[in-house]
Coordinates of C-alpha atoms (C1' of nucleotides) in Angstrom, one line a residue:
Chain P
M1 CA 114.6 117.3 122.1
K2 CA 116.8 119.6 120.0
R3 CA 115.5 120.9 116.8
S4 CA 118.1 119.0 114.8
E5 CA 117.2 115.8 116.6
Q6 CA 113.6 116.4 116.0
K7 CA 114.3 116.8 112.3
A8 CA 116.4 113.7 112.1
A9 CA 113.6 111.8 113.9
T10 CA 111.0 113.0 111.4
R11 CA 113.2 112.1 108.5
A12 CA 113.7 108.6 109.9
A13 CA 110.0 108.2 110.3
I14 CA 109.3 109.2 106.7
L15 CA 112.1 106.9 105.5
D16 CA 110.9 104.0 107.6
L17 CA 107.2 104.2 106.5
A18 CA 108.2 104.8 102.9
S19 CA 110.5 101.8 103.0
R20 CA 107.7 99.5 104.2
R21 CA 105.1 101.0 102.0
L22 CA 107.4 100.7 98.9
R23 CA 107.6 97.0 99.5
A24 CA 104.0 96.5 100.3
E25 CA 102.5 98.7 97.6
G26 CA 105.2 99.3 95.0
L27 CA 106.6 102.6 93.8
A28 CA 103.2 103.8 92.6
G29 CA 101.4 103.1 95.9
N30 CA 103.7 105.3 97.9
G31 CA 102.5 108.8 97.4
V32 CA 104.0 111.8 99.2
Q33 CA 100.7 113.2 100.4
R34 CA 99.4 110.0 101.9
L35 CA 102.7 109.2 103.4
M36 CA 103.0 112.5 105.2
R37 CA 99.3 112.5 106.2
D38 CA 99.7 109.0 107.8
L39 CA 102.6 110.4 109.8
G40 CA 100.5 113.3 111.1
L41 CA 102.3 115.8 108.9
T42 CA 101.4 117.9 105.9
H43 CA 102.9 117.1 102.5
G44 CA 104.6 120.5 102.0
G45 CA 107.1 119.7 104.7
F46 CA 108.3 116.7 102.8
Y47 CA 110.7 118.8 100.8
V48 CA 112.6 119.9 103.9
H49 CA 113.8 116.3 104.1
F50 CA 114.1 115.0 100.5
P51 CA 114.7 116.9 97.3
S52 CA 112.2 114.8 95.4
K53 CA 109.9 111.7 95.4
Q54 CA 112.5 109.7 93.5
A55 CA 115.2 110.6 96.0
L56 CA 113.0 109.2 98.7
D57 CA 112.3 106.1 96.7
A58 CA 116.0 105.5 96.3
A59 CA 116.8 106.2 100.0
A60 CA 113.9 104.0 101.1
L61 CA 115.2 101.2 98.9
E62 CA 118.6 101.4 100.6
A63 CA 117.0 101.4 104.0
A64 CA 115.0 98.4 103.0
M65 CA 118.1 96.7 101.9
A66 CA 119.9 97.2 105.2
E67 CA 116.9 95.9 107.1
R68 CA 116.7 92.9 104.8
A69 CA 120.4 92.1 105.3
Q70 CA 120.0 91.9 109.0
R71 CA 117.0 89.7 108.7
L72 CA 118.0 87.2 106.1
D73 CA 121.8 87.0 106.1
A74 CA 122.3 86.2 109.7
L75 CA 123.5 82.6 109.4
P76 CA 125.4 80.2 111.7
Q77 CA 129.0 80.1 110.8
A78 CA 129.6 76.4 111.0
L79 CA 127.9 75.4 107.8
T80 CA 129.1 74.4 104.3
R81 CA 128.4 76.8 101.5
A82 CA 125.6 74.6 100.2
E83 CA 124.0 74.4 103.6
R84 CA 124.1 78.1 104.0
R85 CA 122.5 78.5 100.6
K86 CA 119.7 76.1 101.4
L87 CA 119.0 77.8 104.7
R88 CA 118.9 81.2 103.0
A89 CA 116.5 79.8 100.4
R90 CA 114.3 78.3 103.1
R91 CA 114.0 81.6 104.8
Y92 CA 113.5 83.6 101.6
L93 CA 110.9 81.3 100.2
S94 CA 108.9 81.0 103.4
R95 CA 105.2 81.7 103.9
Q96 CA 106.3 84.3 106.5
H97 CA 108.3 86.2 103.8
R98 CA 105.5 85.8 101.2
D99 CA 102.9 87.2 103.6
H100 CA 104.9 90.1 104.9
P101 CA 106.3 92.0 101.9
E102 CA 106.6 95.2 103.8
A103 CA 109.3 93.7 105.9
G104 CA 110.9 91.6 103.2
C105 CA 113.3 91.8 100.4
P106 CA 112.8 94.8 98.1
L107 CA 114.2 93.0 95.1
A108 CA 111.3 90.6 95.0
A109 CA 108.8 93.3 95.8
L110 CA 110.0 95.6 93.0
A111 CA 111.7 93.4 90.4
S112 CA 109.3 94.0 87.6
E113 CA 108.6 97.7 88.4
A114 CA 112.3 98.7 88.7
P115 CA 113.0 98.7 85.0
R116 CA 110.4 101.4 84.5
A117 CA 111.7 103.5 87.4
G118 CA 114.0 106.5 87.2
A119 CA 117.8 106.4 87.2
E120 CA 118.2 107.0 91.0
V121 CA 115.9 104.1 91.8
R122 CA 117.5 101.8 89.3
D123 CA 121.0 102.6 90.6
A124 CA 119.9 101.9 94.1
F125 CA 118.4 98.6 92.8
Q126 CA 121.7 97.6 91.2
R127 CA 123.7 98.4 94.4
M128 CA 121.3 96.2 96.3
L129 CA 121.7 93.4 93.9
A130 CA 125.5 93.7 94.1
E131 CA 125.3 93.6 97.9
V132 CA 123.1 90.5 98.0
V133 CA 125.4 88.7 95.7
T134 CA 128.6 89.4 97.6
D135 CA 127.1 89.7 101.1
G136 CA 126.2 87.1 103.7
D137 CA 128.9 84.8 102.6
N138 CA 132.2 83.8 103.9
P139 CA 134.5 86.8 103.1
Q140 CA 137.5 84.5 103.1
D141 CA 136.2 82.5 100.3
P142 CA 133.8 84.5 98.2
A143 CA 131.2 82.6 96.2
P144 CA 131.1 82.9 92.4
P145 CA 128.8 85.8 91.6
S146 CA 127.1 83.9 88.9
E147 CA 126.0 81.2 91.3
E148 CA 124.6 83.8 93.8
L149 CA 122.9 85.7 91.0
A150 CA 121.1 82.6 89.8
L151 CA 120.0 81.6 93.3
L152 CA 118.7 85.1 93.9
A153 CA 116.8 85.1 90.7
L154 CA 115.2 81.8 91.6
A155 CA 114.3 83.0 95.1
A156 CA 113.0 86.4 94.1
G157 CA 111.1 85.1 91.1
G158 CA 109.5 82.4 93.1
L159 CA 108.5 84.7 95.8
A160 CA 107.0 87.2 93.4
L161 CA 105.0 84.5 91.6
A162 CA 103.8 83.1 94.9
R163 CA 102.6 86.5 95.9
A164 CA 100.8 87.1 92.6
V165 CA 98.8 84.0 92.6
P166 CA 95.4 84.1 94.4
D167 CA 95.1 80.4 95.1
P168 CA 96.9 79.7 98.4
A169 CA 97.5 76.0 97.5
L170 CA 99.2 77.0 94.3
S171 CA 101.1 79.7 96.1
D172 CA 102.4 77.2 98.6
A173 CA 103.3 74.8 95.8
I174 CA 105.4 77.5 94.1
L175 CA 107.3 78.2 97.3
A176 CA 108.0 74.5 97.9
A177 CA 109.0 73.9 94.3
C178 CA 111.5 76.8 94.5
R179 CA 112.9 75.8 97.8
D180 CA 113.5 72.3 96.4
A181 CA 115.1 73.7 93.3
A182 CA 117.4 76.0 95.2
G183 CA 118.5 73.0 97.2
R184 CA 119.3 71.0 94.0
L185 CA 121.1 73.9 92.5
A186 CA 123.2 74.4 95.7
D187 CA 124.1 70.8 95.5
A188 CA 124.9 71.0 91.8
Y189 CA 127.2 74.0 92.4
A190 CA 128.9 72.1 95.4
D191 CA 129.5 69.0 93.3
I192 CA 131.5 70.7 90.6
Q193 CA 133.8 72.9 92.5
G194 CA 134.1 71.1 95.8
D195 CA 132.5 72.6 98.8
P196 CA 134.8 74.7 101.1
Q197 CA 134.8 74.8 104.8
Chain Q
M1 CA 83.5 96.9 56.0
K2 CA 80.4 96.0 58.0
R3 CA 79.8 97.9 61.2
S4 CA 80.3 94.7 63.4
E5 CA 83.6 94.0 61.6
Q6 CA 84.7 97.5 62.2
K7 CA 83.9 97.2 65.8
A8 CA 85.7 93.9 66.2
A9 CA 88.8 95.5 64.4
T10 CA 88.8 98.4 66.8
R11 CA 88.5 96.1 69.8
A12 CA 91.4 94.0 68.5
A13 CA 93.5 97.1 68.0
I14 CA 92.8 98.3 71.6
L15 CA 93.6 94.9 72.9
D16 CA 96.8 94.5 70.9
L17 CA 98.2 97.9 71.9
A18 CA 97.2 97.4 75.5
S19 CA 98.8 94.0 75.6
R20 CA 102.1 95.4 74.4
R21 CA 102.0 98.5 76.5
L22 CA 101.1 96.4 79.6
R23 CA 104.3 94.5 79.2
A24 CA 106.4 97.5 78.3
E25 CA 105.2 99.9 80.9
G26 CA 103.3 97.9 83.5
L27 CA 99.7 98.2 84.7
A28 CA 100.2 101.8 85.7
G29 CA 101.7 102.9 82.4
N30 CA 98.7 101.8 80.4
G31 CA 96.1 104.6 80.8
V32 CA 92.8 104.5 78.9
Q33 CA 93.1 108.1 77.5
R34 CA 96.6 107.7 76.2
L35 CA 95.8 104.3 74.8
M36 CA 92.8 105.5 72.8
R37 CA 94.5 108.7 71.7
D38 CA 97.4 106.7 70.3
L39 CA 94.9 104.7 68.3
G40 CA 93.4 107.9 66.9
L41 CA 90.2 107.6 69.0
T42 CA 88.7 109.4 71.9
H43 CA 88.6 107.8 75.4
G44 CA 84.9 107.9 75.8
G45 CA 84.5 105.2 73.1
F46 CA 86.6 102.8 75.2
Y47 CA 83.6 101.7 77.2
V48 CA 81.8 100.4 74.1
H49 CA 84.5 97.7 74.0
F50 CA 85.4 97.0 77.6
P51 CA 83.4 97.4 80.8
S52 CA 86.4 98.7 82.8
K53 CA 90.1 99.3 82.8
Q54 CA 90.6 96.2 84.8
A55 CA 88.6 94.1 82.4
L56 CA 90.9 95.4 79.6
D57 CA 94.0 94.6 81.7
A58 CA 92.8 91.0 82.3
A59 CA 91.9 90.6 78.6
A60 CA 95.2 92.1 77.5
L61 CA 97.1 89.7 79.8
E62 CA 95.4 86.7 78.2
A63 CA 96.2 88.0 74.7
A64 CA 99.8 88.5 75.7
M65 CA 99.8 84.9 77.0
A66 CA 98.6 83.5 73.7
E67 CA 101.2 85.4 71.8
R68 CA 103.9 84.3 74.2
A69 CA 102.9 80.7 73.8
Q70 CA 103.3 80.9 70.1
R71 CA 106.7 82.5 70.4
L72 CA 108.4 80.5 73.2
D73 CA 106.8 77.1 73.2
A74 CA 107.3 76.1 69.6
L75 CA 110.0 73.4 70.1
P76 CA 111.3 70.6 68.0
Q77 CA 109.7 67.3 69.0
A78 CA 112.7 65.1 68.9
L79 CA 114.3 66.3 72.1
T80 CA 114.6 64.9 75.6
R81 CA 112.7 66.8 78.3
A82 CA 116.0 68.2 79.6
E83 CA 117.0 69.4 76.2
R84 CA 113.6 71.1 75.7
R85 CA 113.9 72.8 79.0
K86 CA 117.4 74.1 78.2
L87 CA 116.3 75.4 74.9
R88 CA 113.3 77.1 76.4
A89 CA 115.5 78.7 79.1
R90 CA 118.0 79.9 76.4
R91 CA 115.1 81.6 74.5
Y92 CA 113.6 83.0 77.6
L93 CA 116.8 84.4 79.1
S94 CA 118.0 85.9 75.9
R95 CA 119.1 89.5 75.2
Q96 CA 116.3 89.6 72.6
H97 CA 113.7 88.8 75.2
R98 CA 115.2 91.2 77.8
D99 CA 115.3 94.1 75.4
H100 CA 111.7 93.6 74.0
P101 CA 109.4 93.2 77.0
E102 CA 106.5 94.5 74.9
A103 CA 106.6 91.2 72.9
G104 CA 107.7 89.0 75.7
C105 CA 106.3 87.0 78.6
P106 CA 103.9 88.9 80.8
L107 CA 104.8 87.0 83.9
A108 CA 108.3 88.4 83.9
A109 CA 106.9 91.9 83.1
L110 CA 104.3 92.0 85.8
A111 CA 105.5 89.5 88.5
S112 CA 105.9 92.1 91.2
E113 CA 103.0 94.3 90.2
A114 CA 100.5 91.5 90.0
P115 CA 100.1 91.0 93.8
R116 CA 98.8 94.6 94.0
A117 CA 96.4 94.3 91.1
G118 CA 92.6 93.6 91.3
A119 CA 91.0 90.2 91.3
E120 CA 90.4 90.0 87.6
V121 CA 94.0 90.6 86.8
R122 CA 95.3 88.2 89.5
D123 CA 92.9 85.5 88.2
A124 CA 94.2 86.0 84.7
F125 CA 97.7 85.9 86.0
Q126 CA 97.1 82.6 87.7
R127 CA 95.6 81.1 84.6
M128 CA 98.6 82.1 82.6
L129 CA 100.9 80.5 85.1
A130 CA 98.9 77.3 85.0
E131 CA 99.2 77.3 81.3
V132 CA 102.9 77.8 81.2
V133 CA 103.4 75.0 83.6
T134 CA 101.4 72.5 81.7
D135 CA 101.9 73.7 78.2
G136 CA 104.6 73.3 75.7
D137 CA 105.5 69.9 77.0
N138 CA 104.8 66.4 75.7
P139 CA 101.1 65.8 76.5
Q140 CA 101.7 62.1 76.6
D141 CA 104.0 62.4 79.5
P142 CA 103.4 65.6 81.5
A143 CA 106.3 67.1 83.4
P144 CA 105.9 67.4 87.2
P145 CA 104.3 70.9 87.8
S146 CA 106.8 71.6 90.6
E147 CA 109.7 71.3 88.3
E148 CA 108.1 73.6 85.7
L149 CA 107.2 76.1 88.4
A150 CA 110.8 76.3 89.6
L151 CA 112.2 76.6 86.1
L152 CA 109.7 79.4 85.4
A153 CA 110.5 81.2 88.6
L154 CA 114.2 81.1 87.8
A155 CA 113.6 82.3 84.2
A156 CA 111.1 85.0 85.1
G157 CA 113.1 86.2 88.1
G158 CA 116.3 86.3 86.1
L159 CA 114.7 88.2 83.3
A160 CA 113.1 90.8 85.6
L161 CA 116.4 91.4 87.4
A162 CA 118.3 91.6 84.1
R163 CA 115.9 94.3 83.0
A164 CA 116.0 96.2 86.2
V165 CA 119.8 96.6 86.4
P166 CA 121.2 99.6 84.5
D167 CA 124.7 98.2 83.9
P168 CA 124.6 96.2 80.6
A169 CA 127.5 93.9 81.7
L170 CA 125.8 93.0 84.9
S171 CA 122.6 92.5 83.1
D172 CA 124.2 90.1 80.6
A173 CA 125.9 88.3 83.5
I174 CA 122.5 87.7 85.2
L175 CA 121.1 86.2 82.0
A176 CA 124.1 84.0 81.5
A177 CA 124.0 82.8 85.2
C178 CA 120.4 81.9 85.0
R179 CA 120.7 80.1 81.7
D180 CA 123.5 78.1 83.2
A181 CA 121.5 77.4 86.4
A182 CA 118.4 76.4 84.4
G183 CA 120.6 73.9 82.5
R184 CA 121.9 72.4 85.8
L185 CA 118.5 72.2 87.2
A186 CA 117.1 70.5 84.1
D187 CA 119.9 68.0 84.4
A188 CA 119.3 67.5 88.1
Y189 CA 115.6 66.8 87.4
A190 CA 116.5 64.4 84.6
D191 CA 119.0 62.5 86.8
I192 CA 116.5 61.6 89.5
Q193 CA 113.6 60.4 87.6
G194 CA 115.1 59.2 84.3
D195 CA 114.5 61.2 81.2
P196 CA 111.6 60.0 79.0
Q197 CA 111.5 59.9 75.3
Chain J
dT1 C1' 118.4 136.4 133.6
dG2 C1' 115.8 138.9 130.1
dT3 C1' 115.1 140.8 125.6
dA4 C1' 115.5 141.0 120.5
dC5 C1' 116.3 138.8 116.6
dA6 C1' 117.4 134.8 113.3
dT7 C1' 116.6 130.2 111.9
dC8 C1' 114.0 126.8 109.9
dA9 C1' 110.7 122.5 110.5
dG10 C1' 106.4 122.2 109.3
dT11 C1' 101.8 124.4 107.4
dG12 C1' 98.3 124.7 104.0
dA13 C1' 96.6 126.5 99.7
dA14 C1' 97.6 126.3 95.1
dC15 C1' 99.8 124.8 90.4
dG16 C1' 99.1 121.7 86.3
dC17 C1' 98.5 117.1 85.2
dG18 C1' 96.6 112.4 84.1
dC19 C1' 93.7 109.0 86.0
dG20 C1' 89.0 106.0 85.3
dT21 C1' 84.4 106.8 84.4
dT22 C1' 79.9 109.0 82.9
dC23 C1' 76.8 110.8 79.6
dA24 C1' 74.2 113.4 76.3
dC25 C1' 75.3 113.8 71.6
dT26 C1' 76.4 112.9 66.4
dG27 C1' 76.2 110.8 62.2
dA28 C1' 77.2 106.9 59.3
dT29 C1' 75.5 102.2 58.7
dG30 C1' 71.8 98.9 58.6
dT31 C1' 66.9 97.6 58.2
dA32 C1' 62.0 97.8 57.0
dC33 C1' 58.6 99.0 54.1
Chain I
dT1 C1' 64.9 101.8 43.9
dG2 C1' 63.6 105.3 47.4
dT3 C1' 62.3 106.9 51.8
dA4 C1' 61.9 106.7 57.0
dC5 C1' 63.5 105.1 60.9
dA6 C1' 66.5 102.5 64.4
dT7 C1' 70.9 101.2 65.8
dC8 C1' 75.1 102.0 67.9
dA9 C1' 80.4 103.0 67.4
dG10 C1' 82.6 106.7 68.5
dT11 C1' 82.7 112.0 70.2
dG12 C1' 84.0 115.3 73.5
dA13 C1' 83.0 117.7 77.7
dA14 C1' 82.7 117.0 82.4
dC15 C1' 82.9 114.4 87.1
dG16 C1' 86.0 113.9 91.3
dC17 C1' 90.3 112.3 92.6
dG18 C1' 95.3 111.8 93.7
dC19 C1' 99.7 112.8 91.9
dG20 C1' 104.5 115.6 92.6
dT21 C1' 105.9 120.1 93.4
dT22 C1' 105.9 125.3 94.8
dC23 C1' 105.7 128.9 97.9
dA24 C1' 104.4 132.5 101.2
dC25 C1' 103.5 131.8 105.9
dT26 C1' 103.7 130.6 111.0
dG27 C1' 105.6 129.9 115.3
dA28 C1' 108.5 127.3 118.3
dT29 C1' 113.5 126.7 119.1
dG30 C1' 118.1 128.6 119.2
dT31 C1' 121.5 132.4 119.5
dA32 C1' 123.5 136.9 120.7
dC33 C1' 123.9 140.6 123.5

DNA sequence: TGTACATCAGTGAACGCGCGTTCACTGATGTAC
DNA sequence: TGTACATCAGTGAACGCGCGTTCACTGATGTAC
C-alpha cells in the first residue's frame, strides 16, 4: 500500500470509530487518546489527520449523517407521502434503533448536547438537520419543511427519551406512543393539503 | 442563624445553582469545584451536603422538576383537554423557554445525555418523566399516558433541536412547526375519543 | 540496479488543566455543668 | 453568668486520572540521480 493510501485508510478508521463513539457516548465520551489507543495508534499522530478535536467531531458528525441517510431514507417509491412518513417513523422509533445508537441518527444522540458544543459542531448539526428535512422525499414534490421538522422533532425526541429511561416497558411504551403520534400527524398533514402521488 | 439552619441554607444554595447549571451546561458542565467556588465556598465542604457528585445531579434534577412543574403546569381550569395541551405546547415551545434553559424543563436539556448517565440520574429522569405524563392534568379524568408521552417527546425534541441550531430563523421555524404539530396532534386525540369537560 | 537524500505518518514524553474524592485541620456554634 | 468541652460546617492541600494539544524524534516509504 502506498503511503498516501495508508494515510487515507488511517484517517477513515479514526473517522469511523469517532462517528460511532460520538453517537454511543456523546461528545464528551469521545476522547482523542482513547480513540487512538483503541485503533492501535498513539494520540500524538492524531494531529496529522485532524487540526483539532472539534474538527474531528464535526467531520464525524457528517460521516454519521451520510451513514444514517443510507440506512433510514431508503424507501420504496410507490408510496404516498403519508405512507413514506409512517414507514420512516416506524424505522426511526424501533427497538433496533433505540438499542444501537452507535449506528443510528446523530440528531437523537446529540440533540441536548449540541447547544453546548462549539461552532463547528453546531454548524455541522444544522447542515444535518437541513439534510434530513429536505432529503428522502420525492424531489419532484418537496414536502413542506415545517412538517418534516415537526416529524423529526417527534421522532428524535421520542428516541432520546426512550433511551434515557431505565424501565424497558416504559421505554417501549414511549416508542409505541411516538410511532402512533407520527402516524396521526402524517394523516393530519395529508388531510389538509391533499396527498400527492 | 442556628448552625443547622445555616447548613440547610448552604445545601439549598448548592442545589439551586446545580439545578440551574445542570440545565444550562449539562451534566458535564457542572463540576463540584467550580460550583462551590462560585458559591464562595471550597470544594472539600461539598461532601458534608452530598455523598457524591451523582447524588447531587439526581437531587438537582428533582429540584429542577419541581420548579418546572410550577412554571409550566399552572393552567386555567376551564379549558378542554385539547386546549390545555395546546397552551402547554405554546409555553413549552416558546422563544422564552428556548433562550433560558437554566430555568426550563430538564428533560429537554438532558434528553440525549441521560442515557449515558449513572443509575441515580437515570432513575430521577424516569420519575420526572412519569410526573410530567400524569401531572398537570385533570385528576378526575386522567389523560392516556401514551398521548402525553408523544406530546412531551414532540415538545422536548423540538426544543432541543431549536436550541442546537445556530441560525435563529431556522430555530424559530422549528419552534413554530412543533407548536403547530402539537396542536394538530391534540386535535387528533380529541377527535377520536371525544373531549371531556 | 544501487545509493543518497527527502518526506512525513506515526511515536511517546511532556505541557497545563479540571475532574471527583479524601482527609487532617480549624474555629465558631452549641451544650453541660 | 462563666467556664470547659463537644460538635461539625467548612477549609485547603493532596490523591490519581483523563483531557486536548505540542513537539522533538524515528524509521519506513518515496524520489532523484
